[in-house]
N, CA, C and O of each residue as an XYZ file, in Angstrom:
320
protein
N       0.863     -1.136     -0.077
C       0.007      0.009      0.015
C       0.926      1.214      0.056
O       0.628      2.192     -0.628
N       2.017      1.222      0.802
C       2.894      2.361      0.899
C       3.529      2.611     -0.578
O       3.663      3.769     -0.974
N       3.870      1.645     -1.287
C       4.390      1.774     -2.594
C       3.446      2.501     -3.583
O       3.897      3.265     -4.436
N       2.220      2.262     -3.456
C       1.319      2.911     -4.380
C       1.184      4.360     -3.916
O       0.984      5.189     -4.804
N       1.257      4.752     -2.753
C       1.157      6.146     -2.433
C       2.394      6.875     -2.875
O       2.350      8.067     -3.181
N       3.470      6.180     -2.908
C       4.899      6.848     -3.348
C       4.692      7.061     -4.963
O       5.033      8.122     -5.487
N       4.120      6.006     -5.708
C       4.038      6.092     -7.059
C       3.053      7.228     -7.410
O       3.311      8.027     -8.311
N       1.971      7.280     -6.716
C       0.905      8.304     -6.943
C       1.531      9.654     -6.713
O       1.419     10.558     -7.542
N       2.208      9.787     -5.550
C       2.927     11.109     -5.251
C       3.898     11.514     -6.311
O       3.970     12.703     -6.624
N       4.658     10.609     -6.891
C       5.643     10.882     -7.996
C       4.919     11.332     -9.256
O       5.305     12.284     -9.934
N       3.838     10.589     -9.535
C       3.043     10.901    -10.724
C       2.494     12.427    -10.730
O       2.556     13.206    -11.681
N       1.940     12.673     -9.448
C       1.265     13.928     -9.244
C       2.400     15.092     -9.275
O       2.169     16.169     -9.823
N       3.610     14.810     -8.666
C       4.696     15.775     -8.756
C       5.100     16.014    -10.229
O       5.387     17.152    -10.603
N       5.125     14.995    -11.041
C       5.633     15.072    -12.429
C       4.570     15.859    -13.161
O       4.942     16.737    -13.939
N       3.313     15.631    -12.989
C       2.139     16.464    -13.634
C       2.261     17.977    -13.297
O       2.117     18.865    -14.137
N       2.538     18.178    -11.991
C       2.584     19.575    -11.554
C       3.887     20.206    -12.190
O       3.833     21.368    -12.593
N       4.946     19.546    -12.283
C       6.106     20.162    -12.852
C       5.920     20.415    -14.368
O       6.340     21.445    -14.896
N       5.234     19.374    -15.093
C       4.921     19.679    -16.550
C       3.973     20.819    -16.652
O       4.138     21.622    -17.571
N       2.972     20.981    -15.786
C       2.026     22.170    -15.781
C       2.759     23.475    -15.489
O       2.455     24.483    -16.127
N       3.619     23.504    -14.643
C       4.468     24.705    -14.248
C       5.382     25.105    -15.428
O       5.507     26.291    -15.735
N       5.990     24.164    -16.059
C       6.772     24.477    -17.296
C       5.800     25.163    -18.288
O       6.095     26.233    -18.819
N       4.703     24.558    -18.508
C       3.739     25.110    -19.549
C       3.364     26.372    -19.334
O       3.262     27.149    -20.284
N       3.090     26.778    -17.976
C       2.632     28.171    -17.559
C       3.873     29.103    -17.878
O       3.716     30.164    -18.484
N       4.975     28.711    -17.494
C       6.243     29.592    -17.642
C       6.469     29.852    -19.158
O       6.747     30.989    -19.538
N       6.355     28.822    -20.027
C       6.478     29.054    -21.449
C       5.435     30.068    -21.926
O       5.782     30.985    -22.670
N       4.127     29.924    -21.507
C       3.151     30.796    -21.944
C       3.351     32.299    -21.431
O       2.929     33.268    -22.061
N       3.984     32.379    -20.318
C       4.243     33.732    -19.731
C       5.390     34.327    -20.458
O       5.343     35.529    -20.719
N       6.487     33.571    -20.837
C       7.576     34.170    -21.498
C       7.121     34.497    -23.019
O       7.688     35.423    -23.600
N       6.187     33.811    -23.622
C       5.747     34.109    -24.980
C       4.700     35.218    -24.935
O       4.254     35.677    -25.986
N       4.297     35.661    -23.741
C       3.444     36.826    -23.688
C       1.956     36.579    -23.941
O       1.168     37.481    -24.224
N       1.647     35.345    -23.822
C       0.240     35.001    -24.091
C      -0.608     34.680    -22.908
O      -1.835     34.727    -22.989
N       0.027     34.350    -21.789
C      -0.646     33.951    -20.675
C      -1.825     34.848    -20.174
O      -2.828     34.308    -19.708
N      -1.727     36.134    -20.258
C      -2.816     36.957    -19.772
C      -3.943     37.063    -20.811
O      -4.961     37.690    -20.514
N      -3.820     36.516    -21.945
C      -4.968     36.438    -23.042
C      -5.797     35.229    -22.805
O      -6.942     35.162    -23.254
N      -5.228     34.223    -22.079
C      -5.907     32.939    -22.044
C      -6.880     32.665    -20.781
O      -6.526     32.986    -19.646
N      -7.912     32.156    -20.999
C      -8.803     31.625    -19.922
C      -9.162     30.171    -20.452
O      -8.746     29.710    -21.515
N      -9.953     29.548    -19.602
C     -10.227     28.093    -19.961
C     -11.007     28.089    -21.298
O     -10.700     27.194    -22.086
N     -11.943     28.937    -21.651
C     -12.788     28.957    -22.805
C     -11.882     29.234    -24.044
O     -11.956     28.514    -25.039
N     -11.047     30.264    -23.966
C     -10.151     30.676    -25.001
C      -9.195     29.514    -25.340
O      -9.011     29.171    -26.508
N      -8.626     28.952    -24.355
C      -7.676     27.864    -24.522
C      -8.294     26.733    -25.238
O      -7.700     26.145    -26.141
N      -9.423     26.437    -24.863
C     -10.264     25.220    -25.478
C     -10.603     25.622    -26.942
O     -10.488     24.759    -27.812
N     -11.002     26.843    -27.261
C     -11.291     27.204    -28.668
C     -10.121     27.275    -29.449
O     -10.217     26.893    -30.615
N      -8.921     27.733    -28.996
C      -7.720     27.722    -29.747
C      -7.243     26.401    -30.154
O      -6.850     26.145    -31.292
N      -7.297     25.466    -29.057
C      -6.826     24.048    -29.299
C      -7.796     23.363    -30.220
O      -7.383     22.599    -31.092
N      -9.083     23.617    -30.048
C     -10.117     22.888    -30.864
C      -9.955     23.306    -32.424
O     -10.316     22.528    -33.307
N      -9.466     24.413    -32.679
C      -9.271     25.005    -33.989
C      -7.814     24.677    -34.580
O      -7.388     25.163    -35.628
N      -7.215     23.913    -33.876
C      -5.803     23.515    -34.332
C      -4.605     24.498    -34.080
O      -3.535     24.363    -34.673
N      -4.824     25.418    -33.237
C      -3.854     26.476    -33.070
C      -3.036     26.069    -31.815
O      -3.550     25.950    -30.703
N      -1.791     25.877    -32.068
C      -0.834     25.423    -30.944
C      -0.494     26.724    -30.082
O       0.221     27.625    -30.523
N      -0.994     26.737    -28.985
C      -0.858     28.049    -27.995
C       0.601     28.121    -27.627
O       1.053     29.236    -27.370
N       1.370     27.100    -27.572
C       2.679     27.258    -27.074
C       3.691     27.775    -28.179
O       4.819     28.177    -27.894
N       3.208     27.730    -29.401
C       4.002     28.408    -30.505
C       3.759     29.822    -30.684
O       4.587     30.563    -31.215
N       2.549     30.238    -30.216
C       2.298     31.743    -30.481
C       3.132     32.465    -29.639
O       3.508     32.019    -28.555
N       3.504     33.765    -30.157
C       4.311     34.644    -29.369
C       3.845     36.014    -29.596
O       3.594     36.328    -30.760
N       3.683     36.920    -28.619
C       3.368     38.251    -28.802
C       4.674     39.092    -28.778
O       4.612     40.304    -28.986
N       5.760     38.522    -28.549
C       6.932     39.195    -28.475
C       7.533     39.246    -29.983
O       7.577     38.181    -30.599
N       7.996     40.430    -30.605
C       8.256     40.538    -31.927
C       9.504     39.868    -32.331
O       9.880     40.045    -33.490
N      10.232     39.090    -31.510
C      11.463     38.429    -31.963
C      11.232     36.968    -32.243
O      12.147     36.216    -32.578
N       9.941     36.577    -32.091
C       9.660     35.166    -32.343
C       9.318     34.810    -33.796
O       9.000     35.670    -34.617
N       9.395     33.588    -34.055
C       9.114     33.095    -35.532
C       7.577     33.184    -35.709
O       7.126     33.673    -36.745
N       6.817     32.760    -34.802
C       5.353     32.678    -34.914
C       4.809     33.920    -34.184
O       3.965     33.749    -33.304
N       5.228     35.143    -34.487
C       4.891     36.374    -33.960
C       3.444     36.729    -34.318
O       3.067     36.648    -35.487
N       2.690     37.090    -33.409
C       1.207     37.534    -33.623
C       1.126     38.792    -32.971
O       1.590     38.889    -31.834
N       0.591     39.793    -33.543
C       0.427     41.090    -32.972
C      -0.661     40.932    -31.892
O      -1.661     40.254    -32.127
N      -0.474     41.551    -30.711
C      -1.573     41.416    -29.602
C      -2.927     41.813    -30.003
O      -3.934     41.325    -29.490
N      -2.942     42.707    -30.927
C      -4.430     43.106    -31.398
C      -5.009     42.060    -32.303
O      -6.211     41.791    -32.292
N      -4.096     41.446    -33.124
C      -4.564     40.366    -33.945
C      -4.970     39.216    -33.129
O      -5.940     38.545    -33.481
N      -4.305     38.931    -32.066
C      -4.553     37.733    -31.164
C      -5.958     38.064    -30.508
O      -6.781     37.149    -30.495
N      -6.255     39.105    -30.045
C      -7.475     39.572    -29.389
C      -8.635     39.379    -30.522
O      -9.685     38.773    -30.312
N      -8.297     39.951    -31.671
C      -9.392     39.762    -32.731
C      -9.597     38.274    -33.150
O     -10.718     37.886    -33.479
N      -8.548     37.460    -33.139
C      -8.840     36.086    -33.335
C      -9.677     35.472    -32.227
O     -10.624     34.725    -32.473
N      -9.300     35.809    -30.994
C     -10.088     35.217    -29.864
C     -11.572     35.627    -29.968
O     -12.474     34.819    -29.746
N     -11.806     36.991    -30.336
C     -13.248     37.338    -30.446
C     -13.882     36.730    -31.592
O     -15.099     36.543    -31.583
N     -13.143     36.396    -32.604
C     -13.850     35.733    -33.880
C     -14.220     34.211    -33.376
O     -15.293     33.691    -33.684
N     -13.296     33.590    -32.623
C     -13.474     32.340    -32.182
C     -14.728     32.196    -31.206
O     -15.547     31.278    -31.241
N     -14.722     33.198    -30.393
C     -16.016     33.178    -29.381
C     -17.262     33.612    -30.025
O     -18.321     33.454    -29.418
N     -17.243     34.150    -31.210
C     -18.496     34.603    -31.960
C     -18.793     35.924    -31.504
O     -19.924     36.354    -31.732
N     -18.007     36.606    -30.926
C     -18.393     38.029    -30.504
C     -18.140     39.125    -31.473
O     -18.573     40.265    -31.299
N     -17.372     38.730    -32.582
C     -17.057     39.669    -33.649
C     -18.106     39.666    -34.722
O     -18.303     38.593    -35.293
N     -18.763     40.653    -35.055
C     -19.812     40.644    -36.068
C     -19.195     41.061    -37.434
O     -19.904     41.121    -38.439
């Protein structure tokens, strides 16, 4: 029984570290404050890799912050 608790603890620790790395990547790419649960789901559902988007102008997959906001509004259906 004790071995299962240790395995579960290690798995949860690994998931936490992976999630933390993902949040740090999104923060450094400048996209973290644009995302919420619904926006993330819509971007991923439409095949947009959120980890490759960058609002910093030195990136290969640079997207202007205004264009990103327009894309999010279009995906949510709020843009007429």
